[in-house]
CSV table of C-alpha atoms in Angstrom, one decimal:
chain,number,residue,atom,x,y,z
A,1,UNK,CA,0.0,0.0,0.0
A,2,UNK,CA,3.0,2.3,0.3
A,3,UNK,CA,3.6,4.5,-2.8
A,4,UNK,CA,6.3,7.0,-3.3
A,5,UNK,CA,3.8,9.6,-4.6
A,6,UNK,CA,1.4,9.2,-1.7
A,7,UNK,CA,1.1,12.4,0.3
A,8,UNK,CA,0.9,11.8,4.1
A,9,UNK,CA,-1.7,13.8,6.0
A,10,UNK,CA,-0.5,17.1,7.2
A,11,UNK,CA,-3.0,17.5,10.0
A,12,UNK,CA,-3.4,14.0,11.3
A,13,UNK,CA,-6.9,12.9,11.9
A,14,UNK,CA,-8.1,16.4,11.0
A,15,UNK,CA,-6.9,15.8,7.5
A,16,UNK,CA,-10.0,13.7,7.0
A,17,UNK,CA,-13.4,15.3,6.5
A,18,UNK,CA,-13.7,18.5,8.7
A,19,UNK,CA,-16.2,18.7,11.5
A,20,UNK,CA,-19.1,21.2,11.6
A,21,UNK,CA,-18.1,24.8,11.3
A,22,UNK,CA,-19.2,25.4,14.9
A,23,UNK,CA,-16.2,23.5,16.0
A,24,UNK,CA,-13.8,26.2,14.6
A,25,UNK,CA,-14.0,28.1,17.8
A,26,UNK,CA,-13.1,25.1,20.0
A,27,UNK,CA,-9.5,24.4,21.1
A,28,UNK,CA,-7.5,22.5,18.6
A,29,UNK,CA,-7.0,19.4,20.7
A,30,UNK,CA,-10.8,19.1,21.1
A,31,UNK,CA,-11.3,19.4,17.4
A,32,UNK,CA,-8.8,16.6,16.8
A,33,UNK,CA,-10.7,14.4,19.2
A,34,UNK,CA,-14.0,15.2,17.6
A,35,UNK,CA,-12.5,14.5,14.1
A,36,UNK,CA,-11.2,11.2,15.4
A,37,UNK,CA,-14.7,10.4,16.8
A,38,UNK,CA,-16.1,11.4,13.4
A,39,UNK,CA,-13.7,9.0,11.6
A,40,UNK,CA,-14.6,6.1,13.9
A,41,UNK,CA,-18.4,6.7,14.2
A,42,UNK,CA,-19.3,7.9,10.7
A,43,UNK,CA,-19.8,4.3,9.5
A,44,UNK,CA,-21.7,3.5,12.7
A,45,UNK,CA,-24.2,6.3,12.1
A,46,UNK,CA,-24.7,5.3,8.4
A,47,UNK,CA,-25.1,1.6,9.1
A,48,UNK,CA,-27.3,2.3,12.1
A,49,UNK,CA,-29.8,4.0,9.9
A,50,UNK,CA,-29.6,1.1,7.4
A,51,UNK,CA,-29.5,-1.9,9.6
A,52,UNK,CA,-31.6,-1.1,12.6
A,53,UNK,CA,-31.5,-3.8,15.3
A,54,UNK,CA,-29.0,-5.9,13.4
A,55,UNK,CA,-26.3,-3.3,13.6
A,56,UNK,CA,-23.5,-4.3,15.9
A,57,UNK,CA,-23.6,-1.0,17.9
A,58,UNK,CA,-27.0,-2.0,19.1
A,59,UNK,CA,-25.1,-4.6,21.1
A,60,UNK,CA,-23.1,-1.8,22.6
A,61,UNK,CA,-26.2,-0.1,23.9
A,62,UNK,CA,-27.3,-3.4,25.5
A,63,UNK,CA,-23.8,-4.0,26.8
A,64,UNK,CA,-24.0,-0.9,29.0
A,65,UNK,CA,-27.0,-2.4,30.7
A,66,UNK,CA,-25.4,-5.8,30.9
A,67,UNK,CA,-22.0,-4.9,32.2
A,68,UNK,CA,-22.8,-1.9,34.4
A,69,UNK,CA,-24.2,-4.1,37.1
A,70,UNK,CA,-21.3,-6.5,37.4
A,71,UNK,CA,-19.6,-4.6,40.2
A,72,UNK,CA,-22.8,-4.2,42.3
A,73,UNK,CA,-22.0,-7.4,44.3
A,74,UNK,CA,-25.5,-8.7,44.3
A,75,UNK,CA,-26.4,-12.4,44.0
A,76,UNK,CA,-23.1,-13.9,44.9
A,77,UNK,CA,-20.1,-15.0,42.8
A,78,UNK,CA,-21.7,-18.0,41.1
A,79,UNK,CA,-24.9,-16.1,40.1
A,80,UNK,CA,-22.9,-13.2,38.9
A,81,UNK,CA,-20.7,-15.4,36.8
A,82,UNK,CA,-23.7,-17.0,35.2
A,83,UNK,CA,-25.2,-13.6,34.4
A,84,UNK,CA,-21.9,-12.5,32.9
A,85,UNK,CA,-21.6,-15.6,30.8
A,86,UNK,CA,-25.1,-15.2,29.4
A,87,UNK,CA,-24.5,-11.5,28.6
A,88,UNK,CA,-21.2,-12.3,26.9
A,89,UNK,CA,-23.0,-15.0,24.9
A,90,UNK,CA,-25.7,-12.5,23.8
A,91,UNK,CA,-23.1,-10.0,22.7
A,92,UNK,CA,-21.3,-12.8,20.7
A,93,UNK,CA,-24.6,-13.7,19.0
A,94,UNK,CA,-25.1,-10.0,18.1
A,95,UNK,CA,-21.7,-10.0,16.4
A,96,UNK,CA,-22.4,-13.2,14.6
A,97,UNK,CA,-25.7,-11.8,13.2
A,98,UNK,CA,-23.9,-8.7,12.1
A,99,UNK,CA,-21.2,-10.6,10.3
A,100,UNK,CA,-23.8,-12.8,8.5
A,101,UNK,CA,-25.6,-9.8,7.1
A,102,UNK,CA,-24.6,-9.5,3.4
A,103,UNK,CA,-24.9,-5.7,3.5
A,104,UNK,CA,-22.3,-5.5,6.2
A,105,UNK,CA,-19.9,-7.7,4.3
A,106,UNK,CA,-20.3,-5.6,1.2
A,107,UNK,CA,-20.0,-2.2,2.9
A,108,UNK,CA,-17.4,-2.9,5.5
A,109,UNK,CA,-15.3,-5.5,3.6
A,110,UNK,CA,-15.8,-5.6,-0.2
A,111,UNK,CA,-16.2,-1.8,-0.6
A,112,UNK,CA,-13.2,-1.0,1.6
A,113,UNK,CA,-10.9,-3.6,0.1
A,114,UNK,CA,-11.8,-2.4,-3.4
A,115,UNK,CA,-10.7,1.1,-2.4
A,116,UNK,CA,-7.4,-0.2,-1.1
A,117,UNK,CA,-6.8,-2.2,-4.3
A,118,UNK,CA,-7.5,0.8,-6.4
A,119,UNK,CA,-5.1,2.9,-4.3
A,120,UNK,CA,-2.3,0.3,-4.5
A,121,UNK,CA,-2.7,0.2,-8.3
A,122,UNK,CA,-2.0,4.0,-8.5
A,123,UNK,CA,-5.5,5.6,-8.3
A,124,UNK,CA,-5.6,8.9,-6.3
A,125,UNK,CA,-7.3,8.5,-3.0
A,126,UNK,CA,-8.0,11.0,-0.3
A,127,UNK,CA,-6.3,10.4,3.0
A,128,UNK,CA,-9.6,10.2,4.8
A,129,UNK,CA,-10.8,7.5,2.4
A,130,UNK,CA,-7.7,5.4,3.0
A,131,UNK,CA,-8.0,5.7,6.7
A,132,UNK,CA,-11.7,5.0,6.6
A,133,UNK,CA,-11.1,1.9,4.5
A,134,UNK,CA,-8.5,0.6,7.0
A,135,UNK,CA,-10.9,1.3,9.9
A,136,UNK,CA,-13.7,-0.6,8.1
A,137,UNK,CA,-11.6,-3.6,7.4
A,138,UNK,CA,-10.2,-3.7,10.9
A,139,UNK,CA,-13.8,-3.7,12.3
A,140,UNK,CA,-14.9,-6.3,9.8
A,141,UNK,CA,-11.9,-8.6,10.4
A,142,UNK,CA,-12.2,-8.2,14.1
A,143,UNK,CA,-15.8,-9.1,14.2
A,144,UNK,CA,-15.3,-12.0,11.8
A,145,UNK,CA,-12.4,-13.2,13.9
A,146,UNK,CA,-14.6,-13.3,17.0
A,147,UNK,CA,-17.1,-15.5,15.2
A,148,UNK,CA,-14.3,-17.8,13.8
A,149,UNK,CA,-12.5,-18.3,17.1
A,150,UNK,CA,-15.8,-19.0,18.9
A,151,UNK,CA,-16.5,-21.6,16.2
A,152,UNK,CA,-13.2,-23.3,16.9
A,153,UNK,CA,-11.4,-22.0,13.8
A,154,UNK,CA,-8.1,-20.1,13.5
A,155,UNK,CA,-7.5,-16.5,14.6
A,156,UNK,CA,-6.3,-15.4,11.1
A,157,UNK,CA,-9.1,-12.8,10.8
A,158,UNK,CA,-8.1,-11.3,14.2
A,159,UNK,CA,-4.5,-11.1,12.8
A,160,UNK,CA,-5.8,-9.4,9.7
A,161,UNK,CA,-7.6,-6.9,11.9
A,162,UNK,CA,-4.3,-6.2,13.7
A,163,UNK,CA,-2.5,-5.6,10.5
A,164,UNK,CA,-5.1,-3.0,9.3
A,165,UNK,CA,-4.8,-1.2,12.7
A,166,UNK,CA,-1.0,-1.4,12.4
A,167,UNK,CA,-1.0,0.2,8.9
A,168,UNK,CA,-3.4,2.9,10.1
A,169,UNK,CA,-1.0,3.5,13.0
A,170,UNK,CA,2.0,3.6,10.8
A,171,UNK,CA,0.5,6.2,8.5
A,172,UNK,CA,-0.3,8.5,11.3
A,173,UNK,CA,3.1,7.9,13.0
A,174,UNK,CA,4.9,8.8,9.7
A,175,UNK,CA,2.7,11.8,9.4
A,176,UNK,CA,3.7,13.0,12.9
A,177,UNK,CA,7.4,12.4,12.3
A,178,UNK,CA,7.3,14.2,8.9
A,179,UNK,CA,6.1,17.4,10.5
A,180,UNK,CA,8.2,17.0,13.6
A,181,UNK,CA,11.4,16.5,11.6
A,182,UNK,CA,10.6,19.3,9.2
A,183,UNK,CA,13.4,22.0,9.1
A,184,UNK,CA,12.6,25.7,9.3
A,185,UNK,CA,12.3,27.3,5.9
A,186,UNK,CA,14.3,30.4,4.8
A,187,UNK,CA,11.3,32.6,5.8
A,188,UNK,CA,11.1,31.0,9.2
A,189,UNK,CA,14.8,31.6,9.8
A,190,UNK,CA,14.4,35.2,8.6
A,191,UNK,CA,11.6,35.7,11.1
A,192,UNK,CA,13.7,34.3,13.9
A,193,UNK,CA,11.8,31.0,14.1
A,194,UNK,CA,14.5,28.5,14.9
A,195,UNK,CA,12.0,25.8,15.7
A,196,UNK,CA,8.6,25.0,14.2
A,197,UNK,CA,5.5,24.5,16.3
A,198,UNK,CA,5.0,21.1,17.9
A,199,UNK,CA,2.9,18.9,15.5
A,200,UNK,CA,-0.6,18.1,16.6
A,201,UNK,CA,-1.2,14.6,18.2
A,202,UNK,CA,-2.1,12.0,15.6
A,203,UNK,CA,-2.9,8.7,17.4
A,204,UNK,CA,-5.5,7.8,20.0
A,205,UNK,CA,-3.7,6.8,23.2
A,206,UNK,CA,-6.3,4.1,23.8
A,207,UNK,CA,-6.0,2.7,20.3
A,208,UNK,CA,-2.2,2.5,20.9
A,209,UNK,CA,-2.7,0.5,24.0
A,210,UNK,CA,-5.1,-1.9,22.3
A,211,UNK,CA,-2.7,-2.3,19.4
A,212,UNK,CA,0.2,-3.2,21.7
A,213,UNK,CA,-1.8,-5.6,23.8
A,214,UNK,CA,-3.4,-7.2,20.7
A,215,UNK,CA,0.0,-7.9,19.2
A,216,UNK,CA,1.1,-9.9,22.2
A,217,UNK,CA,-2.2,-11.6,22.6
A,218,UNK,CA,-1.9,-12.9,19.0
A,219,UNK,CA,1.7,-14.0,19.6
A,220,UNK,CA,3.2,-11.3,17.3
A,221,UNK,CA,6.1,-10.7,19.7
A,222,UNK,CA,8.5,-8.9,17.5
A,223,UNK,CA,5.8,-6.6,16.2
A,224,UNK,CA,4.7,-6.0,19.8
A,225,UNK,CA,8.2,-5.1,20.9
A,226,UNK,CA,8.5,-2.5,18.1
A,227,UNK,CA,5.1,-1.0,19.0
A,228,UNK,CA,6.0,-0.9,22.6
A,229,UNK,CA,9.2,1.0,22.0
A,230,UNK,CA,7.5,3.3,19.6
A,231,UNK,CA,4.7,3.9,22.1
A,232,UNK,CA,7.2,5.1,24.8
A,233,UNK,CA,8.9,7.4,22.3
A,234,UNK,CA,5.6,8.7,21.1
A,235,UNK,CA,4.5,9.5,24.6
A,236,UNK,CA,7.6,11.6,25.1
A,237,UNK,CA,7.1,13.4,21.8
A,238,UNK,CA,3.4,14.2,22.3
A,239,UNK,CA,2.2,11.9,19.5
A,240,UNK,CA,-1.0,10.8,21.3
A,241,UNK,CA,-4.3,12.4,22.1
A,242,UNK,CA,-6.9,11.3,24.7
A,243,UNK,CA,-4.1,10.7,27.2
A,244,UNK,CA,-5.9,12.1,30.3
A,245,UNK,CA,-8.1,9.7,32.1
A,246,UNK,CA,-7.3,6.6,30.0
A,247,UNK,CA,-7.5,3.5,32.2
A,248,UNK,CA,-5.9,1.0,29.8
A,249,UNK,CA,-2.7,2.2,28.0
A,250,UNK,CA,-0.8,3.3,31.1
A,251,UNK,CA,-1.1,-0.3,32.4
A,252,UNK,CA,-0.2,-1.8,29.0
A,253,UNK,CA,2.9,0.4,28.7
A,254,UNK,CA,3.8,-0.2,32.3
A,255,UNK,CA,3.7,-3.9,31.7
A,256,UNK,CA,5.8,-3.7,28.6
A,257,UNK,CA,8.4,-1.5,30.4
A,258,UNK,CA,8.5,-3.9,33.4
A,259,UNK,CA,9.1,-6.9,31.0
A,260,UNK,CA,11.9,-5.0,29.2
A,261,UNK,CA,13.4,-3.6,32.4
A,262,UNK,CA,12.8,0.0,31.2
A,263,UNK,CA,12.6,2.6,34.0
A,264,UNK,CA,9.7,5.0,33.7
A,265,UNK,CA,10.4,8.3,35.5
A,266,UNK,CA,7.4,10.0,37.1
A,267,UNK,CA,7.8,13.1,35.0
A,268,UNK,CA,7.7,11.1,31.8
A,269,UNK,CA,5.0,8.7,33.0
A,270,UNK,CA,2.6,10.6,35.3
A,271,UNK,CA,-0.2,8.1,35.3
A,272,UNK,CA,-2.3,6.6,38.1
A,273,UNK,CA,-2.9,3.0,37.0
A,274,UNK,CA,-6.2,1.6,38.2
A,275,UNK,CA,-5.8,-0.7,41.3
A,276,UNK,CA,-6.9,-4.0,39.5
A,277,UNK,CA,-4.2,-3.4,36.8
A,278,UNK,CA,-1.7,-2.1,39.4
A,279,UNK,CA,-2.1,-5.4,41.3
A,280,UNK,CA,-1.2,-7.3,38.1
A,281,UNK,CA,2.0,-5.3,37.7
A,282,UNK,CA,2.9,-5.9,41.4
A,283,UNK,CA,2.3,-9.6,41.1
A,284,UNK,CA,3.7,-10.2,37.6
A,285,UNK,CA,6.3,-12.8,38.7
A,286,UNK,CA,4.3,-14.4,41.6
A,287,UNK,CA,3.4,-18.1,41.6
A,288,UNK,CA,0.2,-19.1,39.7
A,289,UNK,CA,-1.9,-19.7,42.8
A,290,UNK,CA,-1.0,-16.2,44.1
A,291,UNK,CA,-2.3,-14.3,41.1
A,292,UNK,CA,-5.7,-16.0,40.7
A,293,UNK,CA,-7.6,-13.4,42.7
A,294,UNK,CA,-5.9,-10.4,41.0
A,295,UNK,CA,-6.6,-11.8,37.6
A,296,UNK,CA,-10.3,-12.2,38.4
A,297,UNK,CA,-10.4,-8.7,39.7
A,298,UNK,CA,-8.8,-7.4,36.5
A,299,UNK,CA,-11.3,-9.3,34.4
A,300,UNK,CA,-14.1,-7.8,36.4
A,301,UNK,CA,-12.6,-4.3,35.9
A,302,UNK,CA,-12.4,-5.0,32.2
A,303,UNK,CA,-16.1,-5.6,32.0
A,304,UNK,CA,-16.9,-2.4,34.0
A,305,UNK,CA,-15.0,-0.5,31.2
A,306,UNK,CA,-16.9,-2.3,28.4
A,307,UNK,CA,-19.7,0.2,27.8
A,308,UNK,CA,-20.7,2.5,25.0
A,309,UNK,CA,-19.1,5.9,25.1
A,310,UNK,CA,-21.1,8.8,26.5
A,311,UNK,CA,-20.7,12.6,26.4
A,312,UNK,CA,-19.3,12.5,29.9
A,313,UNK,CA,-17.0,9.5,29.7
A,314,UNK,CA,-15.1,7.4,27.2
A,315,UNK,CA,-14.7,3.7,27.8
A,316,UNK,CA,-11.6,1.7,26.7
A,317,UNK,CA,-13.6,-1.3,25.5
A,318,UNK,CA,-16.6,0.4,23.8
A,319,UNK,CA,-15.9,-1.7,20.7
A,320,UNK,CA,-17.9,-4.9,21.2
A,321,UNK,CA,-14.9,-6.9,19.9
A,322,UNK,CA,-12.7,-5.8,22.7
A,323,UNK,CA,-15.5,-6.1,25.3
A,324,UNK,CA,-15.3,-9.9,24.9
A,325,UNK,CA,-11.7,-10.2,23.8
A,326,UNK,CA,-9.6,-9.2,26.9
A,327,UNK,CA,-6.3,-8.3,25.1
A,328,UNK,CA,-4.7,-6.6,28.1
A,329,UNK,CA,-5.3,-9.7,30.3
A,330,UNK,CA,-3.9,-12.0,27.6
A,331,UNK,CA,-0.9,-9.6,27.3
A,332,UNK,CA,-0.2,-10.1,31.0
A,333,UNK,CA,-0.4,-13.9,30.6
A,334,UNK,CA,1.8,-13.7,27.5
A,335,UNK,CA,4.5,-11.8,29.4
A,336,UNK,CA,4.5,-14.3,32.2
A,337,UNK,CA,4.9,-17.0,29.5
A,338,UNK,CA,7.8,-15.2,28.0
A,339,UNK,CA,9.4,-14.9,31.4
A,340,UNK,CA,9.2,-18.7,31.7
A,341,UNK,CA,6.4,-18.7,34.3
A,342,UNK,CA,3.3,-20.9,34.2
A,343,UNK,CA,-0.1,-19.4,34.3
A,344,UNK,CA,-3.0,-20.4,36.5
A,345,UNK,CA,-6.4,-21.8,35.4
A,346,UNK,CA,-8.8,-18.9,36.0
A,347,UNK,CA,-12.6,-19.5,36.3
A,348,UNK,CA,-14.0,-16.3,34.8
A,349,UNK,CA,-16.4,-15.9,31.9
A,350,UNK,CA,-13.9,-13.7,29.9
A,351,UNK,CA,-11.2,-16.4,30.1
A,352,UNK,CA,-13.5,-19.4,29.9
A,353,UNK,CA,-14.5,-18.5,26.4
A,354,UNK,CA,-12.4,-19.5,23.3
A,355,UNK,CA,-11.1,-16.0,23.1
A,356,UNK,CA,-9.5,-16.4,26.6
């Protein structure tokens, strides 16, 4: 897909279609976030009108009702586990129905793949179209991968979803580096500008954490290592937006750094990691029997963050695929495996499924 004549986006996510004119008066960072939301949600709004109850985001609406009550402590552990299992099964069925709908395959897969094929053959393509096609393919492959793994088939579609996300990430990363490494022009020097302005953030902090955890969960260790190192560099250089309040990526980066013996100074890594995830970090090398409770707590926390985004709060696992595919938990277990440690058998609906 890389062509020498392809022009990288100059404004990151904002280089796609602009938001409403009323957003011109908002701070630039807010505009970038809203443009990113437009990019991710434009297909959702279109398909929602077309598909009605069969659209996958209807499952997200139900998911908020399903998972929001997991931490209320009512009914005892066994009853709560049964409720969680039933709700995860319902969400899985919603995804299966969505994948089986011919319209979704045509719009999310065939149409997007045709655009990428045209682009690779030399046709001019707007940056927004390219990124939208990669996003569509990632969501299609991710949903299809859930169906295939639950049916006992290979995880090749989940890997395809990863590669689409990775290419999207690479384009935005190159875009950021291109602007950051740009040298001042003659006019800039004449006006006394020895340094150009800091480029705008390009990549979602949450998406970066999901990409890193997903690589390791799929066994793509070399790719995961490269993403991990790039993530730490990008954090220092201001490559990410949506950093404040994120509950996932600080844990994922902290886990990667601990595995690679990288020291994270407070001024470079000023994050408060949620207690369930912090407990995993503190018990990374403990014996299998000693981490069963902390793993269950982390799985429960994952489900509490598996809701549809609202105007007041953004949830890390709002995508139904990641709601039932606990990539950060699998990342933790993978690191233990790489350290030569054995993992315990955990009785939790998230890890009892084929995706666990």
